[in-house]
Coordinates of C-alpha atoms and ligand atoms in Angstrom, one line a residue:
M1026 CA -117.1 43.1 209.6
S1027 CA -116.4 46.8 209.1
C1028 CA -113.5 48.6 210.7
I1029 CA -113.0 51.6 212.8
F1030 CA -109.8 53.5 212.3
V1031 CA -108.2 56.5 213.7
G1032 CA -105.7 58.2 211.4
Q1033 CA -104.2 61.5 210.6
I1034 CA -104.6 63.7 207.6
N1035 CA -102.9 67.1 207.7
N1036 CA -102.5 66.8 211.5
C1037 CA -106.2 66.4 212.2
V1038 CA -107.3 63.1 213.7
M1039 CA -110.1 61.4 211.8
E1040 CA -112.3 58.6 212.9
K1041 CA -114.2 56.8 210.2
T1042 CA -115.7 53.4 209.4
I1043 CA -114.4 51.9 206.2
K1044 CA -117.0 49.9 204.5
S1045 CA -115.9 50.1 200.9
I1046 CA -112.8 50.7 198.8
G1047 CA -112.4 52.0 195.3
V1048 CA -109.4 50.8 193.2
L1049 CA -108.0 52.3 190.0
T1050 CA -105.0 52.2 187.7
S1051 CA -103.5 55.5 186.5
G1052 CA -100.7 56.6 184.2
G1053 CA -98.8 54.2 181.9
D1054 CA -99.9 50.6 182.2
S1055 CA -97.4 48.1 183.6
S1056 CA -97.3 44.3 183.8
G1057 CA -98.5 43.2 187.2
M1058 CA -101.2 45.8 187.6
N1059 CA -103.8 43.1 187.1
A1060 CA -102.3 41.0 189.8
A1061 CA -102.5 44.0 192.1
I1062 CA -106.1 44.6 191.3
R1063 CA -106.9 41.0 192.0
A1064 CA -105.2 41.1 195.4
V1065 CA -107.1 44.4 196.3
V1066 CA -110.5 43.0 195.2
R1067 CA -110.2 39.7 197.0
T1068 CA -108.6 41.0 200.2
S1069 CA -111.4 43.5 200.4
I1070 CA -114.1 40.8 199.9
F1071 CA -112.3 38.5 202.4
N1072 CA -112.6 41.3 205.0
D1073 CA -116.3 41.9 204.2
L1074 CA -115.7 45.2 202.5
K1075 CA -117.3 46.3 199.3
V1076 CA -114.9 47.0 196.5
F1077 CA -115.5 49.1 193.4
G1078 CA -113.4 49.1 190.2
I1079 CA -112.9 52.5 188.7
R1080 CA -112.2 52.3 185.0
H1081 CA -109.9 54.7 183.1
G1082 CA -108.1 56.0 186.2
Y1083 CA -109.1 59.4 187.6
H1084 CA -111.1 60.1 184.4
G1085 CA -113.5 57.3 185.4
L1086 CA -113.7 58.7 188.9
I1087 CA -114.9 62.0 187.4
Y1088 CA -117.3 60.5 184.9
D1089 CA -118.7 57.7 187.1
M1090 CA -117.2 54.7 185.4
I1091 CA -117.5 52.8 188.7
K1092 CA -118.7 49.3 189.2
E1093 CA -118.8 47.0 192.2
M1094 CA -116.4 44.0 191.7
K1095 CA -116.9 40.5 192.8
S1096 CA -114.3 37.8 193.3
R1097 CA -115.0 36.2 189.9
D1098 CA -114.4 39.5 188.1
V1099 CA -110.7 39.1 188.8
A1100 CA -110.5 35.4 187.9
A1101 CA -107.7 34.4 185.6
I1102 CA -106.1 37.9 185.3
I1103 CA -103.0 37.4 187.4
Q1104 CA -101.1 36.3 184.2
R1105 CA -102.3 39.1 182.0
G1106 CA -100.4 42.3 181.1
G1107 CA -102.0 45.7 180.9
T1108 CA -104.9 46.5 183.2
I1109 CA -108.4 45.2 183.1
L1110 CA -109.6 48.5 184.7
K1111 CA -107.9 50.5 181.8
T1112 CA -105.8 53.5 182.5
A1113 CA -105.5 57.2 181.6
R1114 CA -103.6 60.3 182.3
S1115 CA -106.3 62.8 183.4
T1116 CA -105.6 66.5 183.2
E1117 CA -109.1 67.3 184.3
F1118 CA -108.4 65.7 187.7
K1119 CA -105.9 68.4 188.3
T1120 CA -108.6 71.0 188.3
E1121 CA -110.8 71.9 191.3
E1122 CA -113.9 71.1 189.3
G1123 CA -112.6 67.7 188.3
M1124 CA -111.7 66.8 191.8
K1125 CA -115.1 67.9 193.1
K1126 CA -116.9 65.7 190.5
A1127 CA -114.6 62.8 191.5
Y1128 CA -115.5 63.4 195.2
D1129 CA -119.2 63.5 194.4
N1130 CA -118.9 60.1 192.8
C1131 CA -117.1 58.7 195.9
V1132 CA -120.0 60.0 198.0
K1133 CA -122.6 58.6 195.5
H1134 CA -121.1 55.0 195.7
N1135 CA -120.2 55.3 199.4
I1136 CA -116.5 54.8 198.6
D1137 CA -114.6 55.5 201.9
A1138 CA -111.1 54.9 200.7
L1139 CA -109.0 54.5 197.5
V1140 CA -106.2 52.3 196.3
I1141 CA -104.3 54.0 193.5
I1142 CA -102.0 51.9 191.3
G1143 CA -99.7 54.1 189.3
G1144 CA -96.5 56.2 189.2
D1145 CA -95.5 59.5 190.7
G1146 CA -97.9 61.6 188.5
S1147 CA -100.8 59.5 189.8
F1148 CA -99.6 59.8 193.4
K1149 CA -99.4 63.6 193.1
G1150 CA -103.1 63.7 192.1
A1151 CA -104.0 61.3 194.9
T1152 CA -102.3 63.4 197.6
E1153 CA -104.0 66.6 196.5
F1154 CA -107.4 64.9 196.3
G1155 CA -107.0 63.0 199.6
N1156 CA -105.9 66.1 201.5
R1157 CA -108.7 68.2 200.1
Y1158 CA -111.5 65.7 200.7
N1159 CA -110.2 63.6 203.5
I1160 CA -110.4 60.4 201.6
P1161 CA -107.9 57.8 202.9
M1162 CA -105.6 56.6 200.1
V1163 CA -103.0 54.0 199.7
G1164 CA -100.7 53.9 196.6
L1165 CA -99.1 51.0 194.9
P1166 CA -96.1 51.7 192.7
G1167 CA -97.1 50.7 189.2
T1168 CA -94.6 51.8 186.5
I1169 CA -91.9 50.2 184.4
D1170 CA -89.6 53.1 185.2
N1171 CA -88.8 52.0 188.8
D1172 CA -88.3 55.7 189.7
L1173 CA -90.2 55.9 193.0
F1174 CA -88.3 56.6 196.2
G1175 CA -88.6 54.1 199.0
T1176 CA -89.1 50.9 197.1
D1177 CA -86.5 48.7 195.5
A1178 CA -88.9 47.7 192.7
T1179 CA -92.1 49.0 191.1
I1180 CA -94.8 46.7 189.7
G1181 CA -93.9 46.1 186.0
Y1182 CA -90.2 47.0 186.2
D1183 CA -88.9 43.4 186.3
T1184 CA -91.1 42.3 183.3
A1185 CA -90.0 45.3 181.3
L1186 CA -86.4 44.6 182.1
N1187 CA -86.7 41.0 181.0
T1188 CA -88.4 42.1 177.8
I1189 CA -85.5 44.5 177.1
V1190 CA -82.9 41.8 177.8
E1191 CA -84.6 39.4 175.4
A1192 CA -84.7 42.0 172.7
V1193 CA -81.1 43.1 173.2
D1194 CA -79.9 39.5 173.2
K1195 CA -81.5 39.1 169.7
I1196 CA -79.9 42.4 168.6
R1197 CA -76.6 41.1 169.8
D1198 CA -76.8 38.1 167.4
T1199 CA -77.1 40.5 164.5
A1200 CA -74.5 42.9 165.9
S1201 CA -72.0 40.0 166.2
S1202 CA -72.8 38.5 162.8
H1203 CA -72.4 41.8 161.0
D1204 CA -69.7 43.3 163.2
R1205 CA -72.1 46.2 163.9
M1206 CA -72.6 48.8 166.6
F1207 CA -76.1 49.2 167.9
F1208 CA -77.5 52.1 169.8
V1209 CA -80.6 50.7 171.5
E1210 CA -83.0 53.2 173.1
V1211 CA -85.1 52.1 176.1
M1212 CA -87.8 53.7 178.1
G1213 CA -87.6 55.0 181.6
R1214 CA -88.8 58.6 181.3
D1215 CA -86.2 60.7 183.2
A1216 CA -84.7 57.7 185.0
G1217 CA -82.0 55.3 183.9
F1218 CA -82.8 52.1 185.9
L1219 CA -84.0 50.1 182.9
A1220 CA -81.0 51.1 180.8
L1221 CA -78.5 50.4 183.6
R1222 CA -79.8 47.0 184.7
A1223 CA -80.3 45.9 181.1
G1224 CA -76.7 47.0 180.4
L1225 CA -75.5 44.8 183.2
A1226 CA -77.7 41.9 182.1
C1227 CA -76.8 42.1 178.4
G1228 CA -73.1 42.9 178.7
A1229 CA -73.6 46.2 177.0
E1230 CA -70.4 48.0 176.0
A1231 CA -71.7 51.3 177.3
I1232 CA -74.8 53.0 178.7
L1233 CA -76.1 56.6 178.5
I1234 CA -78.4 57.5 181.3
P1235 CA -79.9 60.8 182.6
E1236 CA -78.3 60.4 186.1
I1237 CA -74.8 60.6 184.7
D1238 CA -73.5 63.5 182.7
T1239 CA -71.8 61.5 179.9
D1240 CA -69.2 63.6 178.1
L1241 CA -69.5 62.6 174.5
T1242 CA -65.9 63.5 173.9
H1243 CA -65.0 60.9 176.5
F1244 CA -67.2 58.6 174.6
T1245 CA -65.2 59.1 171.4
S1246 CA -62.1 57.8 173.1
Y1247 CA -64.0 54.7 174.0
L1248 CA -64.9 54.3 170.4
E1249 CA -61.3 54.6 169.3
D1250 CA -60.2 52.2 172.0
G1251 CA -62.9 49.7 171.0
N1252 CA -61.7 49.9 167.4
K1253 CA -58.2 49.1 168.5
R1254 CA -59.3 46.2 170.6
K1255 CA -61.2 44.9 167.5
K1256 CA -64.5 44.4 169.3
S1257 CA -66.8 42.7 166.8
S1258 CA -70.0 43.9 168.2
N1259 CA -71.0 46.9 170.3
I1260 CA -74.3 47.5 172.1
I1261 CA -74.8 51.0 173.6
L1262 CA -77.9 51.3 175.7
V1263 CA -79.4 54.7 175.6
A1264 CA -82.1 55.7 178.2
E1265 CA -84.7 57.8 176.5
G1266 CA -84.3 60.6 179.1
E1267 CA -80.5 61.0 178.8
K1268 CA -79.4 64.6 178.2
E1269 CA -78.5 64.5 174.5
G1270 CA -82.1 63.7 173.6
G1271 CA -82.1 60.0 172.8
A1272 CA -80.4 57.5 170.4
F1273 CA -80.9 59.4 167.2
E1274 CA -79.4 62.6 168.6
V1275 CA -76.5 60.8 170.2
V1276 CA -75.6 59.1 166.9
K1277 CA -75.9 62.4 165.1
K1278 CA -73.5 64.1 167.5
L1279 CA -71.1 61.2 167.4
S1280 CA -71.2 60.8 163.6
P1281 CA -67.8 62.4 163.0
Y1282 CA -66.2 59.7 165.2
L1283 CA -68.2 56.8 163.8
D1284 CA -66.1 56.2 160.7
G1285 CA -65.3 52.6 160.4
Y1286 CA -68.3 51.5 162.4
D1287 CA -71.4 50.0 160.8
V1288 CA -74.0 51.7 163.0
R1289 CA -77.7 50.9 163.5
I1290 CA -80.3 52.4 165.9
S1291 CA -83.1 50.5 167.5
I1292 CA -85.9 52.1 169.5
L1293 CA -87.6 49.4 171.6
G1294 CA -90.7 51.4 172.3
H1295 CA -93.9 50.1 173.8
I1296 CA -93.1 46.4 173.6
Q1297 CA -91.4 47.2 177.0
R1298 CA -94.7 47.9 178.7
G1299 CA -96.9 44.9 177.9
G1300 CA -96.8 41.2 178.1
S1301 CA -97.4 38.6 180.8
P1302 CA -95.9 39.7 184.1
S1303 CA -92.8 37.9 185.4
A1304 CA -93.2 35.8 188.5
Y1305 CA -91.5 38.5 190.5
D1306 CA -93.9 41.2 189.4
R1307 CA -96.9 38.9 190.1
V1308 CA -95.6 38.2 193.6
I1309 CA -94.8 41.8 194.6
A1310 CA -98.1 43.1 193.1
T1311 CA -100.0 40.5 195.1
K1312 CA -98.2 41.2 198.4
M1313 CA -98.6 45.0 197.9
G1314 CA -102.3 44.6 197.0
V1315 CA -103.0 42.6 200.1
E1316 CA -101.1 45.0 202.2
A1317 CA -102.9 48.1 200.7
V1318 CA -106.2 46.8 202.0
Q1319 CA -104.9 45.6 205.3
S1320 CA -103.2 49.0 205.8
L1321 CA -106.5 50.9 205.2
I1322 CA -108.2 48.6 207.6
R1323 CA -105.6 49.4 210.3
G1324 CA -106.0 53.1 209.6
E1325 CA -102.6 53.6 208.0
Y1326 CA -103.0 55.7 204.9
G1327 CA -101.3 58.4 202.9
V1328 CA -98.7 55.8 202.2
M1329 CA -97.2 54.0 199.3
I1330 CA -96.6 50.3 199.8
G1331 CA -93.1 49.4 198.7
I1332 CA -90.6 46.6 198.9
K1333 CA -87.2 46.9 200.5
N1334 CA -84.8 44.0 201.0
E1335 CA -87.7 41.7 200.3
E1336 CA -89.8 43.2 203.1
I1337 CA -93.1 45.1 202.5
V1338 CA -92.7 48.7 203.7
H1339 CA -94.9 51.8 204.0
V1340 CA -93.5 55.0 202.6
P1341 CA -95.3 58.3 203.1
I1342 CA -96.7 59.2 199.7
E1343 CA -95.3 62.7 199.8
K1344 CA -91.8 61.3 200.4
A1345 CA -92.2 58.8 197.5
I1346 CA -93.0 61.7 195.2
K1347 CA -90.6 64.3 196.4
L1348 CA -87.4 62.4 197.1
H1349 CA -85.2 61.3 194.3
K1350 CA -84.3 57.7 193.9
N1351 CA -80.7 57.3 192.8
V1352 CA -79.2 54.7 190.6
D1353 CA -76.4 52.6 192.1
L1354 CA -73.2 54.2 190.9
Q1355 CA -71.3 51.0 191.6
E1356 CA -73.4 49.3 188.9
V1357 CA -72.3 52.0 186.5
D1358 CA -68.7 51.4 187.3
M1359 CA -69.2 47.7 186.8
I1360 CA -70.2 48.3 183.2
N1361 CA -66.9 50.1 182.6
I1362 CA -64.9 47.5 184.4
L1363 CA -66.4 44.6 182.5
N1364 CA -65.7 46.3 179.2
V1365 CA -62.0 45.7 179.3
Ligands
F6P1435 O1 -93.9 55.9 182.6 C1 -93.9 54.8 181.8 C2 -93.5 55.2 180.4 O2 -93.5 54.0 179.6 C3 -92.2 55.9 180.2 O3 -91.1 55.0 180.3 C4 -92.3 56.5 178.9 O4 -91.5 57.7 178.8 C5 -93.8 56.9 178.8 O5 -94.4 56.1 179.8 C6 -94.4 56.7 177.5 O6 -95.7 57.2 177.6 P1 -96.8 56.9 176.5 O7 -97.3 55.5 176.6 O8 -97.9 57.9 176.8 O9 -96.2 57.2 175.2

């Protein structure tokens, strides 16, 4: 079975038969990408569509690292972190020449539509390419940062959050045993979702995130207060994108006020990106992957598949990129309330 769809790109109505889909992962890897690839491949095959795996993201589209995938190619990958298709951040794809080469390879393999699994940088590339060459695209939000507008969760965020919680719990043991103060820096690029939720889940004493202008002088009164209350351990979660420049900078600036505290800094780094995906990430990746293909079949494209209140939703890709996703300020207040 092949499908006729009528859709709109840049206000012009297109009619095209989809016979084959290309799938790629782009940007930083995140746990659950493999579950999404599996869902895209098998849903395509189920619908008698050819499906091509494109290795190394847009770089592989430019340099023809493209291979047809069969159902067995995605066997036993749902539990694996990373991405079997590999990923990259391609600067060449931003050029006219790069996009032209990528388009030529789509034509060469008769790829009619693309599923892009990645973050906002990957979607920017997709939008530009799709508009220029009229290639229908659907995006799946794959990033640990959870910073895409229109979806409650991105693929990999839950796993990364659980990894952080496990690590911070361990750090807390040492912090309590030695009466220490730890500044723990977590990823998230310029978003504070990981730091905020990890702060709630680990009972952090404070968080520093890019979305909130933390006044370090206010923070010093917290330190004095904490000393008075004889807190034996302190965990301060620092989002890597917060305005002071990360955990080392924060500690440097606070050093005059840290007398009497035994301070340590811990940067969690790339352990946050890998590992077997949580059940939640596997489930949303699977649902989103199935819906991506069904959406293309129906002729709905130029959208990111997201999840809102447990329902699968379609968000115009341009909106997902342009609009800012805000952290929940009530959650920030809760951290303060619970630190009495
Ligand atoms: O976007 C995912 C992310 O892990 C960010 O949280 C982080 O800032 C960045 O990627 C790190 O990128 P790289 O793996 O290139 O160092």
